[in-house]
């Protein structure tokens, strides 16, 4: 068996094990896996060694999940009822209309993290040391947010107590955001902040609804797309006057900094790791296998925190859509007879990519956001073509604005028009028919849906022309 | 114009793909130039008075634009609420507001200033001089931010006037007594603005006691009245409404707010007077334009 296949069997075994353990179905899943693998083994579809390896890795994954949960729970020291405590803010606050929510790390003598929900003002920031009086309540739904403190009384003790590097990067980010708000009208500025830096603090409720209805929320969630554009630009700059290896190190540093700056969302970490693996494989001169790269990335992220597999929607969405693009893009092209040319502004490519990604995560989107829009396909085709341009303009706007505000003023109208166009598309397509989220509430329906997708992917697979 | 610009860029991009980079750069420069001239000429040149009652939810915020385009913001609504409607009310590239007024330091009038200070420049900050805000932290942050930006803070009260070309903003409350009232709402700044196009009365959150006092003291008719205290039943007494005799009454309140503002009593009283009622909770941002001697009203912007 080739090393690539060994990696495939082991990695999928571990990931499946972790996932089953986190939803509490590891027993049934193990039996189901064992039965199906034995059948596959008997039918000579899978080597016997692979079957054994996969089952052992499944058990390892399950074990690791429980070990992780127990170990992190054992170290926790949580304040008793209404006992005041000090804590440091370790995330950027997220704002809703009436509240702000952030994660804090409890200071000694306590240990652990908690989510604080408090009034919208005063606004807190990453690195604030707070004196908090309030009840630390235990929640069961999400194992990553095991403790919450609701509307406590908070006193600001000190600022800038967080990681120095991250504080500096965040300061840089807020300066860039300031340029956007200064140079662009409100909605355009929010959109640009989301597209380039993944900042969603200023999004108005109305705009949020419109984006979710038109299926364009992913534009303001940082993804592999943003990272790849950043990496390309950085490579272009460094590659021009540095050796390849030095350029590789520089780009890695920049991408790491960017990930830290934007808050380490799952999709960004995934994209950065993927990009890093690709670069690394190229450096090492190895053949690069996309499927294994994804699996290894997932494995790495699950190793750091196994709870993301079942509870981080961002992670699921980004992996789901990536798998969709990987396995369904070519079948979609074949099914719609799109041919191999990109089309004006790459519309054929965008259509196939969007269809592939969206159809892979449709049930998840419907379940999480309540709506999954049919019109979103068209909206995305109309928008994705100009995204690289928007991002490049955005980065230039921030950089030039910081250096010399008059230069920012010159670019602002260009950015304004592009953003206005995107906002127009979002507003228009949010008016159209939306598929109600309840459609995917039945497990059987979801299974049927995915069975259909697998069939579609198989029927229109590579090497088979449509009749 | 914008569509033209957009297609111009696409044209430029397409050209870049081929070897006409020079043409592409030229096209971009010409378009940039056109945009700048467009921005210069698209400015409003009329001599209208505009009032935008901004849709900020449960709170007050209104942008008053004088005929000579001096802009005055009267309150800023609750935290993080005013930026979006304000950016829609102002010209795209405009980031300067001449006067910021805070009728009284309560969160539903003051909260939005923190965010606006990040986005806009202000000439001066005028308020009623009270420092006993119900939100101490926010008040401290606001004053710190004002100081850091060297924006002058000016305490004003009854008798003060601001002359802006041929218009006057006349502060008629609080006098010495009301300024020291135990209820912060009594000390709210009441302002009568007269421009060549219209007269408007802004009444903060005052209740009928203060109104009765004002009616006794002076006469102040106005075509546009901002209904006091989001339409609370303890304000906008019949005597007061009769003294003001507005054509248009605007209530600034949040959709489904827990105070039940505006109350049926007040709405009935205004309707009885024969004035047109506009509500930010139903109409969204309400724009009133006084041109010559006519009033035009636009809603839902």
XYZ file of C-alpha atoms in Angstrom:
768
model
C 0.000 0.000 0.000
C 1.301 3.457 -0.906
C 2.128 5.862 1.940
C -0.566 8.224 0.651
C -3.174 5.494 1.172
C -1.920 4.728 4.668
C -2.358 8.416 5.534
C -5.841 8.393 3.998
C -7.081 5.401 6.003
C -5.551 6.461 9.305
C -6.570 10.114 9.062
C -10.169 9.370 8.123
C -10.351 6.803 10.918
C -9.154 9.257 13.534
C -11.390 12.089 12.318
C -14.450 9.858 12.210
C -13.611 8.598 15.701
C -13.331 12.108 17.112
C -16.524 13.236 15.429
C -18.533 10.227 16.642
C -17.219 10.678 20.176
C -18.173 14.349 20.240
C -21.776 13.628 19.281
C -21.811 10.689 21.713
C -22.413 8.025 19.077
C -19.010 6.335 19.030
C -20.466 2.912 19.930
C -22.927 2.740 17.050
C -20.480 4.415 14.692
C -17.776 1.868 15.525
C -20.095 -1.062 14.848
C -21.331 0.535 11.610
C -17.777 1.252 10.500
C -16.584 -2.253 11.378
C -19.478 -3.894 9.521
C -19.129 -1.767 6.393
C -15.339 -2.165 6.339
C -15.617 -5.927 6.763
C -18.071 -6.081 3.866
C -15.711 -3.930 1.793
C -12.824 -6.175 2.849
C -14.729 -9.310 1.935
C -15.622 -7.814 -1.446
C -11.896 -7.098 -1.939
C -12.585 -3.369 -2.205
C -10.351 -2.602 0.765
C -7.127 -4.355 1.857
C -7.336 -6.187 5.192
C -4.463 -4.122 6.664
C -6.365 -0.926 5.801
C -9.500 -2.189 7.558
C -7.564 -2.943 10.733
C -5.662 0.346 10.574
C -8.862 2.315 10.111
C -10.603 0.635 13.048
C -7.605 1.160 15.328
C -7.378 4.829 14.330
C -11.100 5.200 14.996
C -10.541 3.924 18.531
C -7.557 6.257 18.932
C -9.636 9.232 17.787
C -12.394 8.423 20.274
C -9.855 7.961 23.039
C -8.126 11.240 22.210
C -11.412 13.141 22.319
C -12.291 11.881 25.782
C -8.733 12.362 26.992
C -8.812 15.960 25.804
C -12.164 16.701 27.433
C -11.198 15.076 30.744
C -7.777 16.689 30.812
C -9.086 20.177 30.155
C -11.898 19.709 32.684
C -9.480 18.445 35.345
C -7.374 21.587 35.154
C -10.309 23.955 35.510
C -10.769 25.986 38.694
C -13.991 27.956 38.370
C -15.130 30.610 40.861
C -17.948 29.533 43.166
C -21.340 31.238 43.074
C -21.048 35.035 42.760
C -17.441 35.049 43.886
C -15.644 38.015 42.250
C -12.723 37.168 39.965
C -10.241 38.722 37.589
C -9.966 37.727 33.951
C -8.281 38.789 30.717
C -10.230 39.268 27.491
C -8.765 36.860 24.919
C -11.055 37.464 21.968
C -12.322 40.509 20.172
C -15.860 41.356 21.323
C -18.671 40.417 18.953
C -21.583 42.813 18.945
C -25.258 42.158 18.559
C -27.851 44.896 18.690
C -28.121 44.844 22.451
C -25.074 43.079 23.786
C -21.410 42.302 23.337
C -19.897 38.880 23.869
C -16.269 37.928 24.400
C -14.130 35.142 25.833
C -12.056 35.662 28.958
C -9.255 33.636 30.497
C -9.615 33.473 34.263
C -6.628 34.815 36.196
C -5.098 32.865 39.105
C -6.148 31.436 41.533
C -8.703 30.315 38.943
C -8.091 28.462 35.684
C -10.182 28.107 32.576
C -12.065 30.177 30.034
C -15.562 31.623 30.085
C -17.807 33.552 27.747
C -18.994 36.918 29.008
C -22.169 38.527 27.687
C -22.624 42.130 28.732
C -24.177 45.464 27.788
C -23.153 47.029 24.514
C -21.243 49.809 26.201
C -18.661 50.427 27.486
C -16.862 48.492 24.771
C -14.129 46.130 25.879
C -11.102 45.088 23.861
C -8.629 42.251 23.529
C -6.167 42.269 26.430
C -8.352 44.105 28.960
C -7.915 42.893 32.535
C -11.350 42.910 34.156
C -12.671 42.567 37.669
C -15.915 40.658 37.281
C -18.680 40.051 39.813
C -21.320 37.685 38.547
C -22.364 34.092 38.476
C -20.321 31.738 36.320
C -22.977 29.432 34.932
C -22.364 26.071 33.298
C -23.839 25.447 29.879
C -24.147 22.066 28.271
C -24.930 22.748 24.615
C -21.493 23.620 23.321
C -18.462 22.024 25.001
C -16.272 24.894 23.815
C -18.327 27.448 25.728
C -18.756 25.532 28.934
C -19.061 28.547 31.193
C -20.917 31.789 30.628
C -21.264 34.902 32.730
C -24.403 36.841 31.877
C -24.510 40.620 32.400
C -22.118 40.758 35.379
C -20.807 43.965 36.900
C -17.457 44.636 35.288
C -14.659 46.940 36.311
C -11.758 47.656 33.994
C -8.521 47.116 35.930
C -5.879 47.412 33.229
C -5.431 47.321 29.459
C -3.035 45.585 27.061
C -2.476 42.482 29.169
C -2.780 40.115 26.222
C -0.190 38.646 23.893
C 2.076 41.493 22.757
C 2.275 40.316 19.143
C -1.464 39.902 18.814
C -2.097 43.262 20.501
C 0.184 44.953 17.976
C -1.460 43.178 15.049
C -4.921 44.043 16.319
C -3.902 47.664 16.624
C -2.755 47.521 13.019
C -6.075 45.968 12.044
C -8.088 48.637 13.827
C -6.089 51.317 12.017
C -6.923 49.668 8.704
C -10.588 49.483 9.701
C -10.450 53.126 10.701
C -9.302 53.993 7.184
C -12.308 52.182 5.721
C -14.801 53.892 8.009
C -13.169 57.209 7.331
C -13.087 56.922 3.561
C -16.298 55.024 2.791
C -19.973 55.372 3.737
C -21.244 53.079 6.501
C -22.470 50.033 4.557
C -19.591 50.078 2.107
C -17.100 50.368 4.965
C -18.670 47.411 6.808
C -18.568 45.300 3.675
C -14.958 46.180 2.928
C -13.919 45.447 6.528
C -15.585 42.053 6.240
C -14.147 41.186 2.855
C -10.545 42.123 3.560
C -10.187 41.556 7.297
C -13.172 39.434 8.260
C -14.334 42.121 10.707
C -18.079 41.921 11.145
C -18.585 44.222 14.106
C -20.344 47.030 12.270
C -22.799 45.004 10.277
C -26.269 46.365 10.477
C -29.025 43.836 11.196
C -30.747 44.630 7.907
C -27.599 44.058 5.869
C -26.909 40.817 7.748
C -30.356 39.512 6.876
C -29.926 40.520 3.247
C -26.593 38.740 3.037
C -27.882 35.580 4.616
C -30.931 35.566 2.320
C -28.881 36.097 -0.799
C -26.372 33.458 0.322
C -23.455 35.872 0.329
C -22.482 35.808 4.013
C -19.386 33.808 3.125
C -17.983 36.879 1.349
C -17.314 38.529 4.687
C -16.092 35.356 6.354
C -12.417 35.055 5.658
C -11.641 31.963 3.689
C -8.960 30.278 1.654
C -9.750 32.760 -1.051
C -8.468 35.717 0.926
C -5.399 33.822 2.038
C -4.532 32.727 -1.467
C -4.783 36.303 -2.749
C -2.633 37.523 0.132
C -0.109 34.743 -0.466
C 0.057 35.506 -4.188
C 0.626 39.216 -3.604
C 3.235 38.526 -0.919
C 5.005 35.974 -3.117
C 4.983 38.450 -5.971
C 6.663 41.086 -3.811
C 9.198 38.895 -2.018
C 9.861 36.602 -4.950
C 11.004 39.587 -6.999
C 14.096 40.278 -4.922
C 14.568 37.342 -2.548
C 15.636 33.719 -2.933
C 12.824 31.204 -3.094
C 13.481 29.745 0.327
C 13.711 33.162 2.011
C 10.553 34.269 0.211
C 8.844 31.115 1.453
C 9.755 31.964 5.053
C 8.611 35.585 4.655
C 5.246 34.574 3.190
C 4.767 32.066 6.008
C 5.427 34.791 8.585
C 2.992 37.177 6.870
C 0.234 34.571 6.662
C 0.738 33.609 10.321
C 0.532 37.278 11.273
C -2.618 37.704 9.214
C -4.265 34.699 10.879
C -3.394 36.040 14.333
C -4.676 39.467 13.360
C -8.057 38.344 12.121
C -8.699 36.213 15.180
C -7.906 32.687 14.030
C -11.288 31.679 12.612
C -11.512 28.046 11.540
C -11.728 28.807 7.839
C -8.681 31.052 7.990
C -6.604 28.557 9.951
C -7.664 25.831 7.533
C -6.761 27.958 4.542
C -3.458 29.043 6.033
C -2.504 25.469 6.921
C -3.498 24.293 3.457
C -1.473 27.025 1.829
C 1.431 26.200 4.094
C 1.234 22.491 3.225
C 1.193 23.303 -0.468
C 4.192 25.584 -0.117
C 5.975 23.073 2.056
C 5.319 20.178 -0.295
C 6.674 22.282 -3.141
C 9.759 23.139 -1.114
C 10.325 19.501 -0.212
C 9.838 18.549 -3.841
C 7.138 16.024 -2.989
C 4.121 15.335 -5.099
C 1.260 17.132 -3.620
C -2.025 15.381 -3.016
C -4.925 17.723 -2.293
C -7.099 15.111 -0.622
C -4.399 14.166 1.874
C -3.518 17.802 2.459
C -7.096 18.501 3.506
C -7.214 15.460 5.745
C -3.922 16.358 7.380
C -5.082 19.933 7.913
C -8.272 18.694 9.544
C -6.240 16.295 11.636
C -3.909 19.033 12.787
C -6.795 21.316 13.741
C -8.609 18.483 15.482
C -5.450 17.652 17.397
C -5.239 21.204 18.733
C -8.922 21.217 19.662
C -10.975 18.073 18.881
C -14.224 19.847 19.738
C -14.259 21.850 16.500
C -15.282 18.859 14.394
C -18.786 18.677 15.785
C -19.316 22.160 17.180
C -17.556 24.709 14.989
C -19.932 25.598 12.175
C -17.243 27.677 10.484
C -14.952 24.655 10.369
C -17.689 22.409 9.024
C -18.718 24.926 6.402
C -15.196 25.550 5.213
C -14.327 21.851 5.018
C -17.656 20.936 3.497
C -17.402 23.542 0.787
C -13.780 22.665 0.127
C -14.635 18.990 -0.280
C -17.528 20.062 -2.496
C -15.228 22.067 -4.736
C -12.721 19.232 -4.844
C -15.117 16.423 -5.731
C -18.090 18.125 -7.343
C -16.699 20.940 -9.440
C -15.820 18.821 -12.473
C -19.092 16.825 -12.306
C -21.032 20.099 -12.127
C -19.220 21.428 -15.176
C -20.005 18.234 -17.051
C -23.606 18.172 -15.950
C -24.216 21.736 -17.139
C -22.055 21.309 -20.266
C -19.981 24.321 -19.269
C -16.842 23.361 -21.112
C -13.342 24.286 -19.967
C -13.201 28.009 -20.721
C -13.599 30.403 -17.781
C -16.039 32.763 -19.562
C -16.439 36.518 -19.155
C -15.191 37.491 -15.695
C -14.871 33.772 -15.075
C -18.627 33.183 -14.812
C -18.545 29.532 -15.896
C -15.831 28.792 -13.380
C -17.654 30.698 -10.659
C -20.932 28.978 -11.432
C -19.382 25.528 -11.169
C -17.411 26.396 -8.037
C -20.382 28.014 -6.340
C -22.712 25.162 -7.226
C -20.224 22.611 -5.963
C -19.478 24.410 -2.703
C -23.064 25.425 -1.970
C -24.627 22.085 -2.740
C -22.135 20.345 -0.453
C -23.068 22.516 2.521
C -26.712 23.318 1.664
C -28.300 21.291 4.511
C -25.788 22.692 6.993
C -26.450 26.260 5.830
C -30.182 25.723 6.018
C -29.840 24.245 9.481
C -27.512 26.942 10.829
C -28.781 30.132 9.220
C -32.396 29.170 8.685
C -32.249 29.952 4.997
C -30.329 28.661 2.038
C -31.040 30.709 -0.973
C -31.529 29.421 -4.500
C -30.882 32.914 -5.809
C -27.500 32.786 -4.092
C -25.980 30.940 -7.036
C -26.707 33.819 -9.378
C -25.735 36.413 -6.779
C -22.394 34.690 -6.266
C -21.640 34.474 -9.955
C -22.283 38.204 -10.254
C -20.062 39.014 -7.297
C -17.176 36.524 -7.263
C -15.750 37.802 -10.546
C -14.778 41.138 -9.050
C -13.729 39.865 -5.620
C -9.963 39.775 -6.293
C -10.200 43.345 -7.553
C -12.193 44.438 -4.497
C -9.702 42.821 -2.144
C -6.706 44.316 -3.875
C -8.328 47.752 -3.857
C -9.191 47.215 -0.171
C -5.631 46.377 0.821
C -4.329 49.350 -1.142
C -6.963 51.619 0.364
C -5.945 50.652 3.887
C -2.224 50.845 3.206
C -2.270 54.119 1.277
C -4.771 55.695 3.639
C -2.426 54.997 6.543
C 0.561 56.462 4.739
C -1.039 59.438 3.066
C -4.725 60.179 3.469
C -5.038 62.079 0.161
C -4.049 58.897 -1.717
C -6.776 57.006 0.117
C -9.235 59.670 -0.957
C -8.301 59.058 -4.592
C -8.887 55.304 -4.406
C -12.024 55.565 -2.285
C -14.426 56.316 -5.194
C -13.227 53.220 -7.042
C -13.727 51.056 -3.950
C -17.051 52.794 -3.347
C -18.398 51.870 -6.765
C -17.322 48.225 -6.548
C -18.836 47.892 -3.089
C -22.010 49.683 -4.104
C -22.372 47.163 -6.922
C -21.951 44.230 -4.499
C -24.451 45.798 -2.086
C -26.878 46.234 -4.968
C -26.601 42.573 -5.939
C -27.043 41.506 -2.312
C -30.126 43.693 -1.876
C -31.644 42.513 -5.153
C -31.178 38.788 -4.617
C -32.277 38.893 -1.008
C -35.749 39.623 -2.360
C -36.054 36.297 -4.163
C -37.346 32.950 -3.092
C -35.603 31.301 -0.177
C -35.638 27.650 0.705
C -36.977 27.284 4.233
C -34.500 25.815 6.695
C -37.039 23.313 8.004
C -36.801 21.355 4.769
C -33.596 19.771 6.023
C -34.784 19.016 9.539
C -35.206 15.306 8.852
C -32.121 13.119 8.988
C -33.538 10.876 6.284
C -33.916 13.814 3.899
C -30.341 14.918 4.545
C -29.073 11.391 3.901
C -31.098 11.185 0.670
C -29.718 14.541 -0.382
C -26.122 13.463 0.127
C -26.747 10.098 -1.532
C -28.008 12.086 -4.526
C -24.897 14.248 -4.489
C -22.589 11.230 -4.330
C -24.462 9.638 -7.233
C -24.204 12.876 -9.207
C -20.473 13.125 -8.485
C -20.008 9.497 -9.547
C -22.163 9.687 -12.678
C -20.477 12.813 -14.043
C -17.007 11.887 -12.840
C -13.803 12.470 -14.765
C -13.326 10.518 -17.949
C -16.993 10.035 -18.620
C -18.519 12.351 -21.175
C -22.166 13.199 -20.918
C -24.298 11.515 -23.526
C -22.055 57.752 -13.855
C -21.096 54.948 -11.492
C -22.142 52.296 -13.950
C -20.020 54.004 -16.573
C -17.085 54.031 -14.211
C -17.568 50.378 -13.373
C -17.629 49.300 -16.982
C -14.668 51.529 -17.621
C -12.701 49.576 -15.049
C -13.724 46.291 -16.583
C -12.741 47.651 -19.958
C -9.411 48.682 -18.481
C -8.927 45.213 -17.008
C -9.701 43.519 -20.287
C -7.250 45.824 -21.980
C -4.611 45.050 -19.396
C -4.915 41.440 -20.414
C -3.861 42.380 -23.927
C -0.923 44.661 -24.516
C -2.669 48.002 -24.202
C -1.483 48.754 -20.693
C -0.880 52.401 -21.579
C -4.461 52.807 -22.797
C -5.746 51.075 -19.690
C -3.853 53.368 -17.331
C -5.011 56.396 -19.291
C -8.620 55.204 -19.121
C -8.372 54.735 -15.363
C -6.868 58.196 -14.916
C -9.519 59.867 -17.052
C -12.258 58.073 -15.113
C -10.688 59.037 -11.803
C -10.600 62.638 -12.971
C -14.241 62.483 -14.054
C -15.205 61.039 -10.675
C -13.548 63.906 -8.864
C -15.285 66.519 -10.992
C -18.537 64.644 -10.534
C -18.052 64.757 -6.773
C -17.401 68.490 -6.967
C -20.452 69.273 -9.085
C -22.851 66.799 -7.508
C -22.891 68.754 -4.232
C -26.214 70.244 -3.263
C -26.468 73.801 -4.432
C -30.010 74.601 -3.339
C -30.825 76.722 -0.344
C -33.086 74.238 1.361
C -33.306 73.421 5.039
C -33.165 69.707 5.693
C -33.989 67.783 8.824
C -33.318 64.042 8.985
C -34.937 62.342 11.946
C -32.685 59.288 11.977
C -33.997 55.806 12.554
C -31.869 54.911 15.575
C -34.302 52.644 17.391
C -35.418 53.685 20.860
C -33.655 57.031 21.182
C -33.312 60.440 19.582
C -31.090 61.639 16.792
C -31.693 64.281 14.147
C -29.424 65.880 11.587
C -30.270 69.522 10.904
C -28.787 70.983 7.718
C -29.032 74.756 7.434
C -29.530 76.468 4.043
C -25.809 77.312 3.907
C -25.100 73.602 4.534
C -23.868 73.965 8.079
C -24.712 70.646 9.729
C -25.863 70.173 13.288
C -26.476 66.808 14.892
C -28.996 66.856 17.711
C -28.357 63.763 19.870
C -26.925 60.497 18.605
C -29.312 57.765 19.737
C -28.342 54.634 21.695
C -24.882 53.039 21.269
C -23.898 51.961 17.728
C -27.163 53.018 16.132
C -26.652 56.340 14.378
C -23.720 55.729 12.050
C -25.623 53.926 9.297
C -28.659 56.237 9.029
C -26.391 59.267 9.381
C -24.115 58.081 6.591
C -27.179 57.743 4.377
C -28.406 61.226 5.283
C -25.101 62.963 4.573
C -23.227 63.274 1.304
C -21.030 60.245 0.559
C -17.682 61.831 1.145
C -18.710 64.256 3.879
C -17.163 63.456 7.265
C -17.576 66.794 9.011
C -20.383 67.855 11.297
C -20.170 71.432 12.498
C -22.062 71.141 15.755
C -22.842 68.172 17.949
C -25.591 68.770 20.465
C -26.438 66.570 23.407
C -29.763 67.561 24.915
C -29.055 65.641 28.110
C -26.556 62.927 28.992
C -28.757 59.842 28.900
C -27.775 56.746 26.978
C -30.584 56.830 24.403
C -29.433 60.307 23.354
C -25.719 60.128 24.003
C -24.685 56.502 23.340
C -24.152 56.873 19.606
C -21.575 59.664 19.920
C -18.774 57.254 20.853
C -18.981 55.519 17.473
C -19.597 58.734 15.540
C -16.459 60.312 17.006
C -14.490 57.484 15.410
C -16.015 58.164 12.017
C -16.699 61.894 11.839
C -15.024 65.128 12.749
C -16.960 67.576 14.878
C -16.524 71.320 15.226
C -17.864 71.666 18.752
C -19.851 69.743 21.323
C -22.732 71.553 23.034
C -24.648 70.108 25.973
C -26.794 71.114 28.892
C -23.923 71.118 31.372
C -25.162 68.186 33.451
C -22.595 65.537 34.307
C -24.785 63.119 36.281
C -25.348 60.746 33.384
C -27.224 57.534 34.057
C -24.353 55.768 32.359
C -21.221 56.951 34.140
C -18.741 54.819 32.215
C -20.059 55.943 28.847
C -20.061 59.586 29.883
C -16.460 59.323 31.043
C -15.457 57.624 27.779
C -17.274 60.266 25.742
C -15.642 63.202 27.520
C -12.233 61.508 27.263
C -12.735 61.012 23.531
C -13.814 64.645 23.067
C -10.784 65.865 24.987
C -8.431 63.604 23.040
C -9.701 65.112 19.788
C -9.583 68.685 21.189
C -13.265 69.228 20.456
C -14.476 72.136 22.591
C -17.241 71.232 25.072
C -19.627 74.089 25.639
C -22.367 74.080 28.280
C -25.430 76.030 27.205
C -28.931 76.771 28.483
C -31.965 79.032 28.179
C -31.175 82.374 26.533
C -28.215 81.178 24.472
C -28.405 81.634 20.716
C -26.421 80.421 17.744
C -26.540 82.579 14.621
C -25.852 80.734 11.368
C -26.123 83.131 8.404
C -29.796 84.122 8.274
C -30.859 81.331 10.645
C -30.993 81.223 14.404
C -30.947 78.370 16.873
C -32.508 79.643 20.050
C -32.187 77.645 23.281
C -35.260 78.183 25.431
C -34.736 75.630 28.185
C -33.418 74.705 30.732
C -33.300 77.908 32.757
C -31.462 77.987 36.094
C -34.245 76.198 37.953
C -34.818 73.362 35.504
C -31.095 72.904 34.906
C -30.782 71.763 38.506
C -33.882 69.595 38.579
C -33.695 66.216 40.283
C -35.079 64.576 37.158
C -32.430 64.624 34.390
C -35.155 64.816 31.719
C -36.295 68.230 33.009
C -32.864 69.629 32.229
C -32.960 68.623 28.561
C -32.032 71.300 26.028
C -35.049 72.665 24.176
C -34.164 74.395 20.950
C -36.148 76.528 18.559
C -34.547 76.841 15.146
C -35.719 79.413 12.636
C -34.436 79.369 9.052
C -35.842 81.269 6.043
C -37.669 78.046 5.051
C -39.124 76.701 8.264
C -39.212 76.820 12.035
C -38.576 73.692 14.078
C -38.815 72.909 17.781
C -36.708 70.174 19.381
C -37.952 69.213 22.808
C -35.561 66.516 24.107
C -37.281 64.439 26.834
C -39.077 67.224 28.732
C -42.409 66.477 30.408
C -45.577 68.542 30.723
C -44.316 70.473 33.800
C -41.493 71.998 31.791
C -43.821 72.457 28.821
C -46.285 74.408 30.990
C -43.475 76.662 32.127
C -42.337 77.272 28.552
C -45.838 78.081 27.360
C -46.141 80.705 30.091
C -42.849 82.347 29.273
C -42.757 82.852 25.542
C -44.509 82.225 22.296
C -42.832 79.835 19.895
C -44.661 78.613 16.847
C -43.033 75.939 14.689
C -43.995 74.012 11.574
C -41.954 71.007 12.617
C -42.102 69.615 16.137
C -40.000 66.811 17.525
C -42.395 65.189 19.976
C -40.910 65.155 23.478
C -39.724 61.957 25.163
C -40.437 59.560 22.259
C -44.189 60.161 22.632
C -44.510 59.503 26.385
C -47.949 60.257 27.781
C -46.471 62.606 30.390
C -45.320 64.980 27.670
C -46.900 66.858 24.746
C -49.831 68.342 26.640
C -52.686 69.854 24.668
C -51.841 73.389 25.770
C -48.286 72.955 24.628
C -49.233 71.463 21.262
C -51.697 74.319 20.712
C -48.999 76.893 21.497
C -46.568 75.327 19.041
C -49.220 74.598 16.388
C -47.036 72.288 14.253
C -47.882 71.121 10.732
C -45.653 68.105 11.099
C -44.937 66.168 14.301
C -42.176 63.559 14.388
C -41.887 60.822 17.002
C -38.493 59.178 17.393
C -39.002 55.736 18.950
C -37.895 52.142 18.516
C -40.037 49.428 16.990
C -41.774 47.408 19.722
C -40.002 49.260 22.533
C -40.766 48.159 26.071
C -42.041 51.574 27.205
C -44.960 51.508 24.785
C -43.784 54.739 23.106
C -45.427 56.539 21.436
C -48.580 56.286 23.534
C -52.075 56.388 22.101
C -52.857 59.460 24.248
C -50.147 61.518 22.602
C -50.976 60.301 19.092
C -54.619 61.223 19.670
C -53.691 64.668 20.958
C -51.509 65.361 17.910
C -54.154 64.052 15.532
C -56.711 66.248 17.253
C -54.486 69.248 16.512
C -54.561 68.360 12.834
C -50.817 67.870 12.496
C -49.315 65.148 10.297
C -47.600 62.458 12.359
C -44.421 60.681 11.260
C -42.751 57.968 13.328
C -39.239 56.610 12.934
C -40.408 53.208 14.205
C -42.821 52.918 11.286
C -41.438 55.245 8.618
C -37.711 54.685 9.180
C -35.627 57.816 8.768
C -37.902 60.816 8.150
C -36.490 63.588 5.988
C -38.123 66.986 5.986
C -37.032 69.448 3.332
C -38.020 73.092 3.527
C -37.615 74.739 0.127
C -38.919 78.267 -0.311
C -42.077 78.108 1.739
C -43.007 74.490 1.033
C -42.303 71.444 3.161
C -41.524 68.131 1.495
C -41.413 64.962 3.524
C -39.603 61.767 2.518
C -39.810 58.563 4.518
C -38.102 55.187 4.607
C -34.657 56.301 3.558
